[in-house]
XYZ file of C-alpha atoms in Angstrom:
454
model
C 128.083 74.198 100.329
C 125.442 76.272 101.737
C 125.215 76.053 105.723
C 121.765 76.126 107.552
C 120.868 76.279 110.942
C 119.303 73.163 112.344
C 116.536 74.936 114.370
C 115.393 78.350 111.839
C 114.130 77.814 108.545
C 116.996 79.329 105.710
C 115.735 82.931 104.674
C 116.805 81.796 101.152
C 116.298 78.472 99.994
C 117.377 76.185 97.090
C 120.916 76.206 97.871
C 121.524 79.373 96.010
C 125.348 81.105 95.693
C 125.952 84.869 95.391
C 126.153 84.398 91.760
C 122.540 82.753 91.499
C 121.290 85.732 93.325
C 122.687 88.347 90.929
C 121.114 86.123 88.372
C 118.119 85.335 89.354
C 116.928 89.041 90.352
C 119.017 90.749 87.414
C 117.619 88.699 84.505
C 114.171 90.516 84.696
C 116.135 93.875 84.614
C 118.407 92.649 81.657
C 115.764 90.730 79.764
C 113.008 92.668 77.222
C 109.737 93.188 78.562
C 107.473 89.621 78.110
C 103.659 89.478 76.810
C 102.359 89.428 80.621
C 104.480 92.553 81.538
C 102.991 94.620 78.611
C 99.331 93.263 79.418
C 99.481 94.021 83.156
C 101.309 97.766 81.949
C 98.755 98.099 79.389
C 95.814 97.382 81.736
C 97.084 99.688 84.422
C 98.151 102.459 81.798
C 94.364 101.918 80.544
C 93.242 102.715 84.008
C 95.438 105.668 84.594
C 94.132 107.153 81.430
C 90.242 106.623 82.305
C 90.776 108.253 85.243
C 92.504 111.038 84.264
C 89.401 112.403 82.220
C 88.165 112.303 86.094
C 91.038 114.235 87.367
C 90.982 116.838 84.205
C 87.073 117.539 84.764
C 87.709 118.283 88.480
C 90.733 120.854 87.672
C 88.524 122.330 84.842
C 84.906 122.384 86.432
C 86.260 122.306 90.418
C 85.294 120.100 93.309
C 81.812 120.785 92.378
C 81.993 117.472 90.289
C 82.581 115.350 93.443
C 79.486 114.550 95.640
C 80.409 116.673 98.521
C 77.527 118.722 100.172
C 77.737 121.684 102.673
C 77.005 118.787 105.727
C 79.589 116.396 104.343
C 82.567 118.821 103.020
C 85.119 115.954 103.688
C 84.385 112.464 102.044
C 85.851 110.091 99.126
C 88.850 112.777 98.456
C 90.057 112.380 102.278
C 88.865 108.933 102.789
C 91.347 108.077 99.857
C 94.141 110.536 101.257
C 94.107 108.723 104.613
C 93.927 104.994 103.138
C 97.098 105.703 100.442
C 99.063 107.552 103.703
C 98.153 103.989 104.935
C 99.420 102.134 102.656
C 102.630 103.335 102.479
C 103.383 102.700 105.978
C 104.397 99.408 105.780
C 107.562 100.452 103.788
C 108.930 102.492 106.433
C 108.413 99.666 108.975
C 110.336 97.324 106.955
C 112.988 99.190 105.950
C 113.729 101.204 109.033
C 112.109 99.741 112.205
C 113.283 96.344 111.177
C 116.733 97.178 110.316
C 117.214 98.532 113.732
C 116.130 95.507 115.295
C 118.195 93.280 112.822
C 115.308 91.438 111.484
C 116.650 89.561 108.745
C 113.950 88.560 106.968
C 113.136 91.928 105.781
C 116.177 91.807 103.257
C 113.712 90.214 100.732
C 111.265 92.083 100.732
C 112.212 95.896 102.224
C 112.755 97.077 98.610
C 109.062 96.433 96.933
C 107.752 97.930 100.406
C 110.111 101.004 99.886
C 108.675 101.669 96.334
C 105.308 100.671 97.152
C 105.651 103.540 100.136
C 107.198 106.229 97.744
C 104.141 105.428 95.201
C 101.515 105.212 97.905
C 102.551 108.864 98.964
C 102.393 110.254 95.722
C 98.868 109.142 95.391
C 97.712 110.355 98.555
C 99.257 113.637 98.012
C 97.085 114.157 94.883
C 93.912 114.265 96.895
C 94.570 117.437 99.168
C 96.153 119.202 96.195
C 92.785 118.595 94.181
C 90.689 119.568 96.953
C 92.050 123.184 96.978
C 90.178 123.124 93.746
C 92.756 125.648 91.698
C 95.844 124.517 93.217
C 97.700 126.464 90.605
C 96.412 129.815 92.701
C 96.774 128.442 96.431
C 98.933 125.280 96.573
C 101.860 127.144 97.536
C 99.952 128.822 100.789
C 100.492 125.166 102.450
C 104.208 126.070 102.840
C 105.479 128.857 104.936
C 107.371 130.969 102.367
C 108.338 134.320 102.914
C 106.160 136.531 101.171
C 105.184 140.646 100.238
C 102.008 140.294 102.081
C 103.352 141.758 105.387
C 102.611 139.063 108.489
C 100.507 136.772 106.358
C 101.610 133.077 107.435
C 100.394 129.899 107.437
C 98.465 128.586 110.859
C 101.219 126.587 112.292
C 98.325 125.504 114.902
C 96.370 123.658 111.867
C 96.974 119.938 111.674
C 96.456 120.273 108.288
C 99.763 122.661 108.189
C 101.262 119.544 110.266
C 100.272 117.133 107.446
C 102.062 119.055 104.843
C 105.332 118.804 106.905
C 105.109 115.297 107.930
C 104.034 113.686 104.841
C 106.748 115.671 102.785
C 109.092 114.501 105.237
C 108.129 110.993 104.979
C 108.452 111.332 101.362
C 111.628 112.757 101.340
C 113.432 110.166 103.589
C 111.588 107.404 102.229
C 113.058 108.188 98.674
C 116.771 108.815 99.933
C 116.345 105.433 102.174
C 115.141 103.814 99.029
C 117.972 104.985 96.620
C 120.287 104.317 98.641
C 119.857 100.829 98.483
C 119.758 100.704 94.889
C 122.950 101.695 94.547
C 124.967 98.548 94.902
C 122.529 96.668 93.006
C 122.590 99.233 90.066
C 126.600 99.224 90.265
C 125.866 95.362 89.849
C 123.587 95.731 86.705
C 126.056 98.263 85.277
C 129.154 95.773 85.354
C 127.060 93.144 83.578
C 125.658 95.519 81.325
C 126.694 96.910 77.612
C 126.125 99.901 75.437
C 123.293 102.405 76.739
C 122.386 100.300 79.302
C 125.827 100.387 80.980
C 125.858 104.324 80.817
C 122.305 104.470 82.075
C 123.153 102.187 85.052
C 126.813 103.546 85.446
C 125.093 107.087 85.925
C 122.562 105.564 88.582
C 125.069 104.037 90.312
C 127.037 107.254 91.206
C 130.513 105.410 90.602
C 129.913 102.739 93.080
C 133.225 100.658 93.357
C 132.368 98.465 95.973
C 135.354 99.046 98.066
C 135.377 98.480 101.978
C 134.976 102.065 102.362
C 132.285 102.386 100.307
C 130.182 99.429 102.197
C 131.487 101.063 105.589
C 129.318 104.409 104.401
C 126.633 102.410 102.784
C 125.848 100.853 106.010
C 126.632 104.113 108.211
C 123.905 106.032 106.308
C 121.608 102.956 106.170
C 121.750 103.271 109.971
C 121.457 107.265 110.231
C 118.473 107.046 107.985
C 116.635 104.311 109.511
C 117.384 106.229 112.935
C 115.766 109.294 111.358
C 112.898 107.273 109.587
C 111.678 105.293 112.767
C 110.126 108.140 114.220
C 108.171 108.764 111.177
C 106.189 105.330 111.405
C 104.759 106.663 114.608
C 104.190 110.475 113.629
C 103.098 110.538 110.209
C 99.690 108.598 111.024
C 99.516 110.406 114.235
C 99.570 113.930 112.631
C 96.992 112.355 110.022
C 94.955 111.084 113.036
C 94.617 114.768 114.583
C 92.971 116.226 111.160
C 89.998 114.591 113.041
C 90.783 114.077 116.703
C 91.301 117.865 116.926
C 88.169 118.801 115.905
C 84.891 118.785 118.434
C 82.695 116.476 115.944
C 81.036 113.203 117.714
C 83.075 110.024 116.584
C 86.184 112.410 115.794
C 86.997 114.086 119.023
C 88.819 111.311 120.756
C 92.311 110.399 122.074
C 92.469 106.764 120.840
C 93.017 108.293 117.210
C 96.917 108.345 117.090
C 97.848 104.969 118.037
C 94.596 103.491 116.787
C 95.299 105.080 113.136
C 99.143 104.128 113.369
C 98.059 100.233 114.328
C 95.759 100.571 111.034
C 98.314 101.768 108.675
C 100.544 99.212 109.513
C 97.882 96.467 108.966
C 96.762 97.592 105.962
C 100.394 98.436 104.775
C 101.563 95.130 105.170
C 98.371 93.643 103.416
C 99.336 95.829 100.658
C 102.925 94.299 100.764
C 101.570 90.809 100.658
C 99.279 91.187 97.672
C 101.998 92.741 95.553
C 104.729 90.203 96.743
C 102.544 86.909 96.098
C 101.966 88.469 92.884
C 105.627 89.239 91.944
C 107.032 85.847 93.777
C 104.608 83.870 91.213
C 105.691 86.007 87.881
C 109.263 86.475 88.663
C 109.792 83.134 89.994
C 111.426 84.324 93.323
C 109.998 81.489 95.643
C 113.256 80.953 96.912
C 113.857 84.697 98.090
C 110.029 85.443 98.871
C 109.664 82.102 100.886
C 106.603 80.885 102.966
C 108.535 81.626 105.839
C 108.482 85.814 105.082
C 104.630 85.263 104.341
C 103.962 83.615 107.571
C 105.764 86.474 109.364
C 104.026 89.374 107.615
C 100.772 87.142 108.155
C 101.486 87.367 112.331
C 101.946 91.271 111.998
C 98.684 91.448 110.494
C 97.001 89.133 113.504
C 98.734 91.399 115.843
C 97.999 94.787 114.142
C 94.366 93.944 113.273
C 93.841 92.598 116.818
C 94.804 96.297 117.831
C 92.486 97.705 115.477
C 89.594 95.366 116.614
C 90.358 96.836 120.356
C 90.366 100.134 119.234
C 86.878 99.950 117.760
C 85.300 98.242 120.986
C 87.618 101.134 123.079
C 85.444 103.669 120.906
C 82.228 102.220 121.806
C 82.942 101.951 125.369
C 83.876 105.397 126.029
C 81.216 107.084 124.158
C 78.901 105.148 126.553
C 81.190 106.168 129.370
C 81.249 109.854 128.450
C 77.515 110.324 128.821
C 77.847 112.661 125.913
C 74.619 112.293 123.917
C 75.634 113.383 121.061
C 78.729 111.042 120.911
C 76.814 108.064 121.358
C 74.491 108.609 119.032
C 77.597 108.954 116.511
C 78.602 105.318 116.908
C 74.599 104.205 117.104
C 74.375 105.693 114.058
C 77.532 103.939 112.358
C 76.203 100.445 113.525
C 72.469 100.864 112.479
C 72.081 103.667 110.310
C 71.884 104.539 106.626
C 75.656 103.396 106.111
C 75.209 100.304 108.581
C 76.808 98.186 105.356
C 79.996 100.448 105.416
C 80.534 99.752 109.479
C 79.797 95.936 109.070
C 81.905 95.495 106.148
C 84.586 97.342 107.811
C 84.445 95.016 111.144
C 84.009 91.904 108.891
C 86.722 92.490 106.965
C 89.228 94.072 109.572
C 88.483 92.269 112.716
C 86.981 89.168 111.984
C 88.834 87.855 108.597
C 92.672 88.661 110.131
C 91.865 86.263 112.950
C 91.805 83.380 110.378
C 95.740 83.671 110.253
C 95.519 82.114 113.911
C 95.417 78.892 112.172
C 98.493 77.701 110.487
C 96.900 76.158 107.544
C 95.743 79.500 106.543
C 98.787 81.473 107.567
C 100.901 79.105 105.139
C 98.516 79.103 102.241
C 99.105 81.338 99.081
C 95.757 81.862 97.956
C 94.119 82.216 101.534
C 96.949 85.070 102.629
C 96.326 86.598 98.968
C 92.513 86.417 99.341
C 92.527 88.139 103.349
C 95.253 90.776 102.137
C 92.841 92.093 99.386
C 89.680 91.908 102.124
C 91.881 93.406 104.877
C 92.438 96.687 102.327
C 88.875 96.708 101.209
C 87.883 96.762 105.230
C 90.609 99.749 105.860
C 89.263 101.850 103.109
C 85.676 101.031 104.627
C 87.335 102.079 107.893
C 88.158 105.597 106.841
C 84.760 106.059 105.378
C 82.655 105.104 108.132
C 84.913 107.520 110.408
C 84.819 110.199 108.011
C 81.600 110.315 106.346
C 78.854 108.856 109.228
C 80.821 111.418 111.523
C 79.700 114.486 109.410
C 76.398 113.557 107.695
C 74.573 113.636 111.209
C 76.256 116.297 113.457
C 74.389 117.953 116.247
C 72.188 119.573 114.309
C 69.242 117.392 112.957
C 68.399 120.254 110.600
C 71.440 119.904 108.483
C 71.527 116.055 108.248
C 72.507 115.299 104.834
C 73.651 112.076 102.797
C 76.707 111.814 100.476
C 76.983 109.907 97.446
C 79.524 109.740 95.036
C 79.754 110.907 91.487
C 81.291 109.857 88.757
C 84.309 111.826 89.332
C 84.891 110.523 92.661
C 85.060 107.366 91.603
C 87.302 108.341 88.569
C 89.920 110.124 90.539
C 89.969 106.882 92.616
C 90.272 104.764 90.026
C 93.141 107.211 88.418
C 94.972 106.543 91.799
C 94.885 102.711 91.513
C 96.159 103.255 87.744
C 98.989 105.805 88.840
C 100.329 103.435 91.537
C 100.414 100.269 89.687
C 102.192 101.735 86.258
C 104.671 103.186 88.628
C 105.206 99.624 90.547
C 104.873 97.861 86.953
C 108.070 100.542 85.401
C 109.864 99.632 89.022
C 109.439 96.063 88.752
C 110.745 96.296 84.892
C 113.970 98.693 84.983
C 114.808 98.224 89.155
C 116.019 95.243 90.565
C 112.706 94.298 93.090
C 114.865 92.515 95.882
C 117.879 93.775 97.034
C 120.600 91.451 96.110
C 123.246 93.303 98.175
C 121.061 92.389 101.442
C 119.991 88.941 100.356
C 123.328 88.042 99.875
C 124.657 89.089 103.369
C 122.106 86.326 104.777
C 123.367 83.592 102.819
C 125.544 81.576 104.888
C 127.784 79.976 102.392
C 131.538 78.674 102.206
C 134.308 80.326 100.066
C 133.886 77.803 97.652
C 130.369 78.815 96.952
C 131.294 82.530 96.408
C 130.860 83.496 92.432
C 131.020 86.756 90.763
């Protein structure tokens, strides 16, 4: 029989055995895709195909297809870039930081969160590449490669270059971390499979044999990667924030951006994890593994990070007033009362007010309310990036150069393309890879010897 604490709710409910865990997770990989999966996959692939028209038009015609102008040189492209990077933050936090702090509730959600990180970073990387206009001529200049042009190097003082290093490192470590965790589960599926499937999963599992030495090395590598990845939780969005904070534009030139951006990234990342995991637990019938306890803990993280973001908004206004700089003061008044007031107040409503509803346990433990608020939070975080970027640029120091930004069909289309890409990759992952880490979930089962089955 399963032994559980009399004080703490079990992380896995339903009295599951090791065999049950293997069966419940692996059956979705082994079964043929059902009609619901095909409909969801075809929908996301359709959005991807529609969005690709905008991407092709942008590459063919140039970024003049976007709604940029001489005053607003950054808009939807960088807004979406920062938004996608932020969404990927929760994966690193869950997989690395919570592992180091021995938070065992991470075991049911870390696999999907890590996959989400990788797919989100791929989506984010598209925007700077497309913004180069002709990336096939200039993308490699972002890399410090030896060349025949004498002492012609990248500008190491530019935070845009720091972005390249930070995000490529973030992607590489996250990808390795994710794949290392998959190896024991690939071996489990390999041992249950036959024919071509056995060969494929056998190759993916790298000859994993489940020996004590293999598990020892697995644990050691996981800890090393967690130690490497933990600084990335702070550094990546700190460096992204420096794209703005190192400038002299009113509304950007502030030292609060690094912690403010990091908190906002964790805030939006956890919201996206909730959105995806609530759907996954329902479709795949994983309610015993992704329990209400997991959802409530993630909601608590959203309360904390949402409150930090709210304090940052208030602090920005105070510092603008305290600075005595007229341009800085006007930048924040313009955000709240100018032509983009609707974006600012949408941001405040979604990011400051809506997360506070999670203080009520009834809402915090409601699937419907959590799902709705997780989407509201990510809408608000998109508006936050839009407000920071566009409202700071469209009315700068010189009133004669003030201008408005209006997105074109290409702006919207490229954004839709990244949504299609993200969900297409996630649906493929959920079908062909185990969506829950079987090996780590088994480690939190407190079972007696008669409950251990293969």
